[in-house]
Short mmCIF file of C-alpha atoms and ligand atoms in Angstrom, two decimals:
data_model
loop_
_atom_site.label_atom_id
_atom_site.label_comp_id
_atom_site.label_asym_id
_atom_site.label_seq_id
_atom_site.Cartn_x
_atom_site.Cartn_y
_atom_site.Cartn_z
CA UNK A 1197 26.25 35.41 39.31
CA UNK A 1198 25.25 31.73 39.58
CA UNK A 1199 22.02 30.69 39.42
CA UNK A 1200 19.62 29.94 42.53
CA UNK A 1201 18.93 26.20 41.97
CA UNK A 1202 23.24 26.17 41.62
CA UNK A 1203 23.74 27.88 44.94
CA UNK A 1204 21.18 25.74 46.65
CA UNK A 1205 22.56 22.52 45.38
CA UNK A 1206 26.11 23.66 46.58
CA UNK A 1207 25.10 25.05 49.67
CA UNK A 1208 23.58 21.78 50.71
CA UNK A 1209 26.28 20.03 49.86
CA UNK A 1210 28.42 21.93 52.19
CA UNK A 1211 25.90 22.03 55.29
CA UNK A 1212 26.18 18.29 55.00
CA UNK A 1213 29.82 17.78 54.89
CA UNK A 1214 29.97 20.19 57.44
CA UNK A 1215 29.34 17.95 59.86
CA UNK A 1216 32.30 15.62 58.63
CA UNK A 1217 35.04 17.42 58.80
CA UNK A 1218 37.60 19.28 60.83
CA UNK A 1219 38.73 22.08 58.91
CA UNK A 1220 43.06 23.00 59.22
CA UNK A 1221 43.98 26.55 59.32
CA UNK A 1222 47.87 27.06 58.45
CA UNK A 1223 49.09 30.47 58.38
CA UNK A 1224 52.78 30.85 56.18
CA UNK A 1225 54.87 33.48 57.32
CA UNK A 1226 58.51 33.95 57.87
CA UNK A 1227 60.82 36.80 59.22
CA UNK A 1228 62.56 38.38 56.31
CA UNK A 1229 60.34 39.24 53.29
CA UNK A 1230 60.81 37.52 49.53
CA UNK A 1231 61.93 34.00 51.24
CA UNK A 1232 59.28 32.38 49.14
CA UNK A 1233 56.32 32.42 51.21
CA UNK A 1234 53.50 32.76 48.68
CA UNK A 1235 55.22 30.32 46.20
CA UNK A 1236 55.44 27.79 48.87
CA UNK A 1237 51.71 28.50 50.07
CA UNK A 1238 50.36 28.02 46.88
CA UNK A 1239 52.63 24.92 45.53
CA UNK A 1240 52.00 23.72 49.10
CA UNK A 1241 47.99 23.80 48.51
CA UNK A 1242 48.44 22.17 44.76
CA UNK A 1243 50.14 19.62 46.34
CA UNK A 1244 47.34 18.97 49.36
CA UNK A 1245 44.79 19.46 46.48
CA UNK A 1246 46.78 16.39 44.61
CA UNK A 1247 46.07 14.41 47.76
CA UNK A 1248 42.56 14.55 47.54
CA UNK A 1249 41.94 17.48 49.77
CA UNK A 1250 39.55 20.46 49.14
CA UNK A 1251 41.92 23.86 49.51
CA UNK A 1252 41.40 27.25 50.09
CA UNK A 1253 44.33 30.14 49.95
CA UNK A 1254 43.45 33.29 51.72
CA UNK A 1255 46.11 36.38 50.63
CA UNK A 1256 46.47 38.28 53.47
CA UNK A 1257 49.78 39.97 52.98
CA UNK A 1258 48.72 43.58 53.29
CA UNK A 1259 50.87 45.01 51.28
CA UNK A 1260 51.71 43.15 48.43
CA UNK A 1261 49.04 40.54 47.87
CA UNK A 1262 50.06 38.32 44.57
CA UNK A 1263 48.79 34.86 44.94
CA UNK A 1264 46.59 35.28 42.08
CA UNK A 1265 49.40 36.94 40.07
CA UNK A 1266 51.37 33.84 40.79
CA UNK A 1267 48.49 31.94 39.87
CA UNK A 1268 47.67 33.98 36.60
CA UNK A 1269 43.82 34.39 37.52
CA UNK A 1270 42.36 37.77 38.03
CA UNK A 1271 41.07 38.42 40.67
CA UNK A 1272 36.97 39.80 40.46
CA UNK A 1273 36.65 40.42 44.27
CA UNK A 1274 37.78 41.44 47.10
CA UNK A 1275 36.91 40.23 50.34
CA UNK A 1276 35.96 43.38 52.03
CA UNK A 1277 33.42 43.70 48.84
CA UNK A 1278 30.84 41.38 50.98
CA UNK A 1279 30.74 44.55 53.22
CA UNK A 1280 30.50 46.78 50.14
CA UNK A 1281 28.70 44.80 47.68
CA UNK A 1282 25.58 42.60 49.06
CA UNK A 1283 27.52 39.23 48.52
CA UNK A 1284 28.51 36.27 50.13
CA UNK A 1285 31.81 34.53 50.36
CA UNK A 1286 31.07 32.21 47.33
CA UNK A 1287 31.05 34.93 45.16
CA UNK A 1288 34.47 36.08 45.83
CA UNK A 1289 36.23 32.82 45.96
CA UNK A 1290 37.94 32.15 42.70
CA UNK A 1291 38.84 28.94 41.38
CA UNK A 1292 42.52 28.32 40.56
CA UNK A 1293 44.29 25.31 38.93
CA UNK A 1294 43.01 21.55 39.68
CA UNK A 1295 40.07 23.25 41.62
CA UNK A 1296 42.17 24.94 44.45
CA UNK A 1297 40.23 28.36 45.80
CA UNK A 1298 41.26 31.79 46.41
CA UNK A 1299 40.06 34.20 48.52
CA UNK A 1300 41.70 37.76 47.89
CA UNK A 1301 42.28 39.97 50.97
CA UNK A 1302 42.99 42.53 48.43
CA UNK A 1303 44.90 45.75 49.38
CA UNK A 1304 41.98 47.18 51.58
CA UNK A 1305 42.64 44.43 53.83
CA UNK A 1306 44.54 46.61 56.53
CA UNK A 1307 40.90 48.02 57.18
CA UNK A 1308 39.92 44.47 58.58
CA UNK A 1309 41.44 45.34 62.03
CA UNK A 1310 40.08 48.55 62.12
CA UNK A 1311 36.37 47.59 61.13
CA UNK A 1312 33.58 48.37 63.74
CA UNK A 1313 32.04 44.93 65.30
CA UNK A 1314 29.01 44.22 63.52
CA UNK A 1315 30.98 44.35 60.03
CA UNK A 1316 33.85 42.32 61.25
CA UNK A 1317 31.36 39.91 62.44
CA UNK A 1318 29.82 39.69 59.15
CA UNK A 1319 33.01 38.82 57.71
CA UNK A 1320 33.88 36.63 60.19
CA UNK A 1321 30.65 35.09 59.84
CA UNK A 1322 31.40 34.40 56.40
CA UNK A 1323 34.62 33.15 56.61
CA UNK A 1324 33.58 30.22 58.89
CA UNK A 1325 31.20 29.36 56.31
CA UNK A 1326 34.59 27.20 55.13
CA UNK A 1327 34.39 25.58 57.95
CA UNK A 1328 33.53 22.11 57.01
CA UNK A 1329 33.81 22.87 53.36
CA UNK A 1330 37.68 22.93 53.09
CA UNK A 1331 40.09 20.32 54.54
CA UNK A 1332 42.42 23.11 54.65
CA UNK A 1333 42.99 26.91 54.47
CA UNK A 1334 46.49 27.92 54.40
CA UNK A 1335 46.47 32.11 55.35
CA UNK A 1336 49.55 33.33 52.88
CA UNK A 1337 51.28 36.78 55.35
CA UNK A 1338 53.49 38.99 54.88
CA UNK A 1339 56.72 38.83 56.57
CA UNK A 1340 56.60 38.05 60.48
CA UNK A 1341 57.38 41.45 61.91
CA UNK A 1342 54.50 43.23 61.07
CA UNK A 1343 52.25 44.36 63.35
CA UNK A 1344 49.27 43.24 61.27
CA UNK A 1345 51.23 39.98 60.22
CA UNK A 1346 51.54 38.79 64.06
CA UNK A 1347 47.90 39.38 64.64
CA UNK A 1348 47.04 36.25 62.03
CA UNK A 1349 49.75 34.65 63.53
CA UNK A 1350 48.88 34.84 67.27
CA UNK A 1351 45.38 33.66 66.34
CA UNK A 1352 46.70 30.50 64.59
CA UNK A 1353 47.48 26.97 66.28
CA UNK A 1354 49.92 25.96 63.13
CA UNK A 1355 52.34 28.38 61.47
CA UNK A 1356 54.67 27.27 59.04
CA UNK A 1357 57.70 29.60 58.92
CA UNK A 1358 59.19 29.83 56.09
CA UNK A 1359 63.09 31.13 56.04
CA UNK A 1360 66.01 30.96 53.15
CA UNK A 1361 70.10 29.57 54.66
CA UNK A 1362 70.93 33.15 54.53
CA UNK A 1363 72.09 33.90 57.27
CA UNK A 1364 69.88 37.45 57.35
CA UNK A 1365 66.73 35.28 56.88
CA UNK A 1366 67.53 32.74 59.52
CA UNK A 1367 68.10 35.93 62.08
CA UNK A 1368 64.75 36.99 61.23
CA UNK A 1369 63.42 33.75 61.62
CA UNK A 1370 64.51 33.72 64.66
CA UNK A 1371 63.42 36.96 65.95
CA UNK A 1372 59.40 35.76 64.74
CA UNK A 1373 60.02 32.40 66.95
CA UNK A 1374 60.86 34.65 70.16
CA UNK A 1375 57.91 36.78 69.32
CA UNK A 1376 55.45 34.23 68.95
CA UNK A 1377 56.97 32.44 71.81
CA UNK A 1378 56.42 35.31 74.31
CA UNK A 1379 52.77 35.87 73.55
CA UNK A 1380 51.48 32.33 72.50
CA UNK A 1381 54.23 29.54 73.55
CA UNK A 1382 51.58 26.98 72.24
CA UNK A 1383 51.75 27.82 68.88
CA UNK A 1384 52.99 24.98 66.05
CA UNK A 1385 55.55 26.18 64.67
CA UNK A 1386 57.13 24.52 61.99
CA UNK A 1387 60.14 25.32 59.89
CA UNK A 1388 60.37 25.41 55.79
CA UNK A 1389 63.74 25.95 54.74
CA UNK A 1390 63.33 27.45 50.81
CA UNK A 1391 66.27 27.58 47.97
CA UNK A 1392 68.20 24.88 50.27
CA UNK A 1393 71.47 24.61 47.83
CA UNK A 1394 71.50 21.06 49.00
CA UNK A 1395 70.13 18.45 51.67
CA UNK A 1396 72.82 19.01 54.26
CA UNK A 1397 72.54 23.09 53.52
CA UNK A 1398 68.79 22.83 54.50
CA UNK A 1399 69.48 20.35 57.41
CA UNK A 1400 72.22 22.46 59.23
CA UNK A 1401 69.62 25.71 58.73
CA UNK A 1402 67.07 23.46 60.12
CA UNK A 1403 69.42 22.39 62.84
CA UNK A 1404 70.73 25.97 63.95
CA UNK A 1405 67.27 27.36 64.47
CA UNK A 1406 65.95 24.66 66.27
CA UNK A 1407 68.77 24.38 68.66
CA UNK A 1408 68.71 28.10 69.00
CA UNK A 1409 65.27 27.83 69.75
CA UNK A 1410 65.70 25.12 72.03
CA UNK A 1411 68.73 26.39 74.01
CA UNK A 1412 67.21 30.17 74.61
CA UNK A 1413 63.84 29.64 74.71
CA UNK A 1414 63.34 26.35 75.48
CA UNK A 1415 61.02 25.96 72.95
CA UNK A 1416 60.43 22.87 70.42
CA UNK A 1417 60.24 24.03 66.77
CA UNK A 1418 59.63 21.16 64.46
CA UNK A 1419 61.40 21.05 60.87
CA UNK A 1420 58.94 20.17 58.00
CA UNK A 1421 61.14 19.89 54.88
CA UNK A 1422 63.19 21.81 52.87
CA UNK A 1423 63.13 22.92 49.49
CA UNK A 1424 65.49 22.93 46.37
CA UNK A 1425 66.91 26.04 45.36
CA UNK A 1426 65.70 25.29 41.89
CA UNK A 1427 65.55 28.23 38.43
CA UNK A 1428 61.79 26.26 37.22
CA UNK A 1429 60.68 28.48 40.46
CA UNK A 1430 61.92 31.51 38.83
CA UNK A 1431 60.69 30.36 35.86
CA UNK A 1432 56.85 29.30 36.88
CA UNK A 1433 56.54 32.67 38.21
CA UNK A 1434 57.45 34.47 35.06
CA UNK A 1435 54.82 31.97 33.41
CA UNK A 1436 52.51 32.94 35.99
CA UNK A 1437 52.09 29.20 36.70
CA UNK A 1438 52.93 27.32 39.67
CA UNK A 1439 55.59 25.46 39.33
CA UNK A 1440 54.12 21.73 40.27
CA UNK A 1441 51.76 22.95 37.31
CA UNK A 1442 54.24 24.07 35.15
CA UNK A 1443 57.32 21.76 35.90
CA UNK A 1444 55.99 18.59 37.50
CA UNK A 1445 59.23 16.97 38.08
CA UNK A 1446 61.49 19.94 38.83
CA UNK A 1447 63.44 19.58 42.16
CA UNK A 1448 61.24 21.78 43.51
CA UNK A 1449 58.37 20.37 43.07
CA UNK A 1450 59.77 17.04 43.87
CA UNK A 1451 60.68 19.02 47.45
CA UNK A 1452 56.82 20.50 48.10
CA UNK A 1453 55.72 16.69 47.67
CA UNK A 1454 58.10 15.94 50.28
CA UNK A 1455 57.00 18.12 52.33
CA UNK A 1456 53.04 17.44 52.13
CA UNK A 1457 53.56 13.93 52.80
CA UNK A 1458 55.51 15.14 55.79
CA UNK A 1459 53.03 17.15 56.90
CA UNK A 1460 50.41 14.43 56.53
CA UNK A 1461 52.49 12.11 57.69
CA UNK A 1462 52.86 14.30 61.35
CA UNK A 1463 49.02 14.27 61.55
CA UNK A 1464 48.75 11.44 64.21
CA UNK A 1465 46.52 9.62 66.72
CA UNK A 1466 49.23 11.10 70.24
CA UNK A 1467 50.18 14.57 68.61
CA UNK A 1468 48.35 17.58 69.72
CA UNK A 1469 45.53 18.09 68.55
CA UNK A 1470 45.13 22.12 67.07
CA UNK A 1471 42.33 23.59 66.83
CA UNK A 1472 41.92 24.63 63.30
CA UNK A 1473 39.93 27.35 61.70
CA UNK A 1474 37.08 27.59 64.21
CA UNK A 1475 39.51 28.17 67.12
CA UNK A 1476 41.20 30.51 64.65
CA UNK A 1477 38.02 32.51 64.21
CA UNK A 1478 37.31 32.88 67.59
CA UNK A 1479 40.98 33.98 68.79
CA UNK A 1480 40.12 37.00 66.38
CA UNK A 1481 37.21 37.93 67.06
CA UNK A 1482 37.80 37.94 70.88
CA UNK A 1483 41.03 39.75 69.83
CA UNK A 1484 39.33 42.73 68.10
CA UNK A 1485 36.75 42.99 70.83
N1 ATP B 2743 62.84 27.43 45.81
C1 ATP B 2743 63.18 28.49 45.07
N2 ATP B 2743 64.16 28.39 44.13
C2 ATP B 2743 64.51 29.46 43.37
N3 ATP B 2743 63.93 30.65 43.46
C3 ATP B 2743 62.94 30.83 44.37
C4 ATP B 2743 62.52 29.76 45.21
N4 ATP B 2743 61.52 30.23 46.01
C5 ATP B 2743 61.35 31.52 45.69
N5 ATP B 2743 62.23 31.90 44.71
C6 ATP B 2743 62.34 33.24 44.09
O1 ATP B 2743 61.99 34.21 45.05
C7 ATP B 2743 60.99 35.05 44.53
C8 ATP B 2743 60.07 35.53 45.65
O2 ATP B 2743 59.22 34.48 46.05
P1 ATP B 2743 57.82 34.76 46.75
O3 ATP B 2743 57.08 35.83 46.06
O4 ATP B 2743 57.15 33.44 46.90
O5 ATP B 2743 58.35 35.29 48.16
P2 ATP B 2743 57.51 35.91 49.36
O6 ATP B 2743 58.20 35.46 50.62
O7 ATP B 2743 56.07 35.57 49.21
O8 ATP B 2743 57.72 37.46 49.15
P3 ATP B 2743 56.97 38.67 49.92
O9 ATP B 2743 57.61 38.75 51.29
O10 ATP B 2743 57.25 39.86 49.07
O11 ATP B 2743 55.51 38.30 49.99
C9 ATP B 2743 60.29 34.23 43.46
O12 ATP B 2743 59.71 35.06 42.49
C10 ATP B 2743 61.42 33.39 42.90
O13 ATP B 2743 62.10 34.11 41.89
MG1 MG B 2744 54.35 36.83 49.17
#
């Protein structure tokens, strides 16, 4: 554990850039499972992180949490060990490559929605201490259909849905649209096509969802980017590095620059404003009430 004068400096240091910034929640999900989801979250962040902005990854896929694997940290804490263990949330967050931060939901996780109040507010609490502190938290899920999934979804303003060309991934894809769009039609949700073969394979994915989308539920789904089918992913993984880390100039990496400038590129003066991590908090809270 750090020492007091250490936690003091940081924690001023956050109180006062706390009242600077806006901090972006993003949760990643998609419909079928093993699209790419957490490789995309956390290449995604390195890439935000490469822009200047302070990061945090939160692994809340229930079942098979693995950002740090991907990452090749290990992971100390849990976050449900604030409610076991007297500490805060700056003792669980790890540090990752070029400074980006992990928080581990950890397998335990599923409790969260079952907690009584007074420890889900603590938690909740805690978690809004990055409020301020990051520029953005990207929440990495589990695939779409889950009950438990949905519930992170349906409390976030942005989702970036993450889907392969095959045609099995696209249909579940799909199926998470209609769901979000019958309980929260104001959602942000924007398409990822991963392992596009080529430009024009990723733009007539793209193209079929959003039509689909737009035909049967009237609904506007916007298409971030689309990224390489590329073996360095494969690769990274079994290095247990990410792969702008490991293989700065793959095609894939190449792609998840694309795609942050196109994401930062989307953030202006006439679009919508969403409301982040606070609003994010509150949906949940008021949801397990
Ligand atoms: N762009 C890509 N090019 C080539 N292979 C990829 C690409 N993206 C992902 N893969 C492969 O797919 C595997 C699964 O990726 P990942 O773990 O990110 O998926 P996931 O959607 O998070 O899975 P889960 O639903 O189990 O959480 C990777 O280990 C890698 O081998
Ligand atoms: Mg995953």
């Amino acid at each position: 554990m750090r020492d007091q004068a250490e936690q003091l400096r940081e924690r001023i240091g956050r109180s006062t850039s706390n009242n600077r910034r806006q901090t972006r929640l993003i949760t990643v999900t998609s419909g079928k499972g093993g699209v790419g989801k957490s490789n995309v979250t956390l290449n995604f962040a390195l890439g935000l992180v490469e822009t200047g902005q302070k990061v945090v990854i939160f692994d809340v896929d229930l079942g098979l949490a693995n950002l740090d694997v991907l990452m090749g940290i290990s992971t100390r804490h849990h976050l449900l060990d604030i409610l076991q263990q007297d500490i805060s949330l700056w003792d669980i967050m790890e540090t990752g490559p070029k400074g980006l931060q992990f928080i581990a939901g950890g397998s335990g996780f599923t409790q969260f929605l079952q907690l009584d109040d007074r420890k889900v507010s603590k938690l909740l609490d805690q978690l809004s201490l990055l409020q301020g502190y990051a520029d953005t938290v990207l929440l990495d899920t589990g695939a779409g259909i889950s009950k438990e999934s949905m519930q992170f979804i349906l409390c976030s303003d942005e989702v970036f849905l993450v889907t392969t060309p095959e045609p099995t991934a696209i249909t579940d894809a799909y199926a998470v649209i209609k769901m979000i769009h019958s309980r929260n039609p104001h959602t942000q949700i924007k398409l990822i096509i991963n392992r596009s073969g080529s430009y024009r394979e990723g733009k007539h994915t793209a193209d079929k969802l959003t039509m689909v989308t737009k035909q049967f539920l009237g609904m506007d789904v916007q298409t971030l980017g689309f990224v390489d089918d590329d073996p360095s992913v494969s690769q990274a993984v079994k290095q247990q590095q990410p792969f702008l880390i490991a293989y700065p100039h793959s095609p894939a990496a190449k792609s998840i620059r694309s795609l942050v400038r196109a994401h930062l590129g989307n953030t202006n003066p006439g679009q919508t404003e969403v409301g982040g991590l606070r609003s994010f908090l509150t949906k949940i809270r008021d949801m397990i009430r």
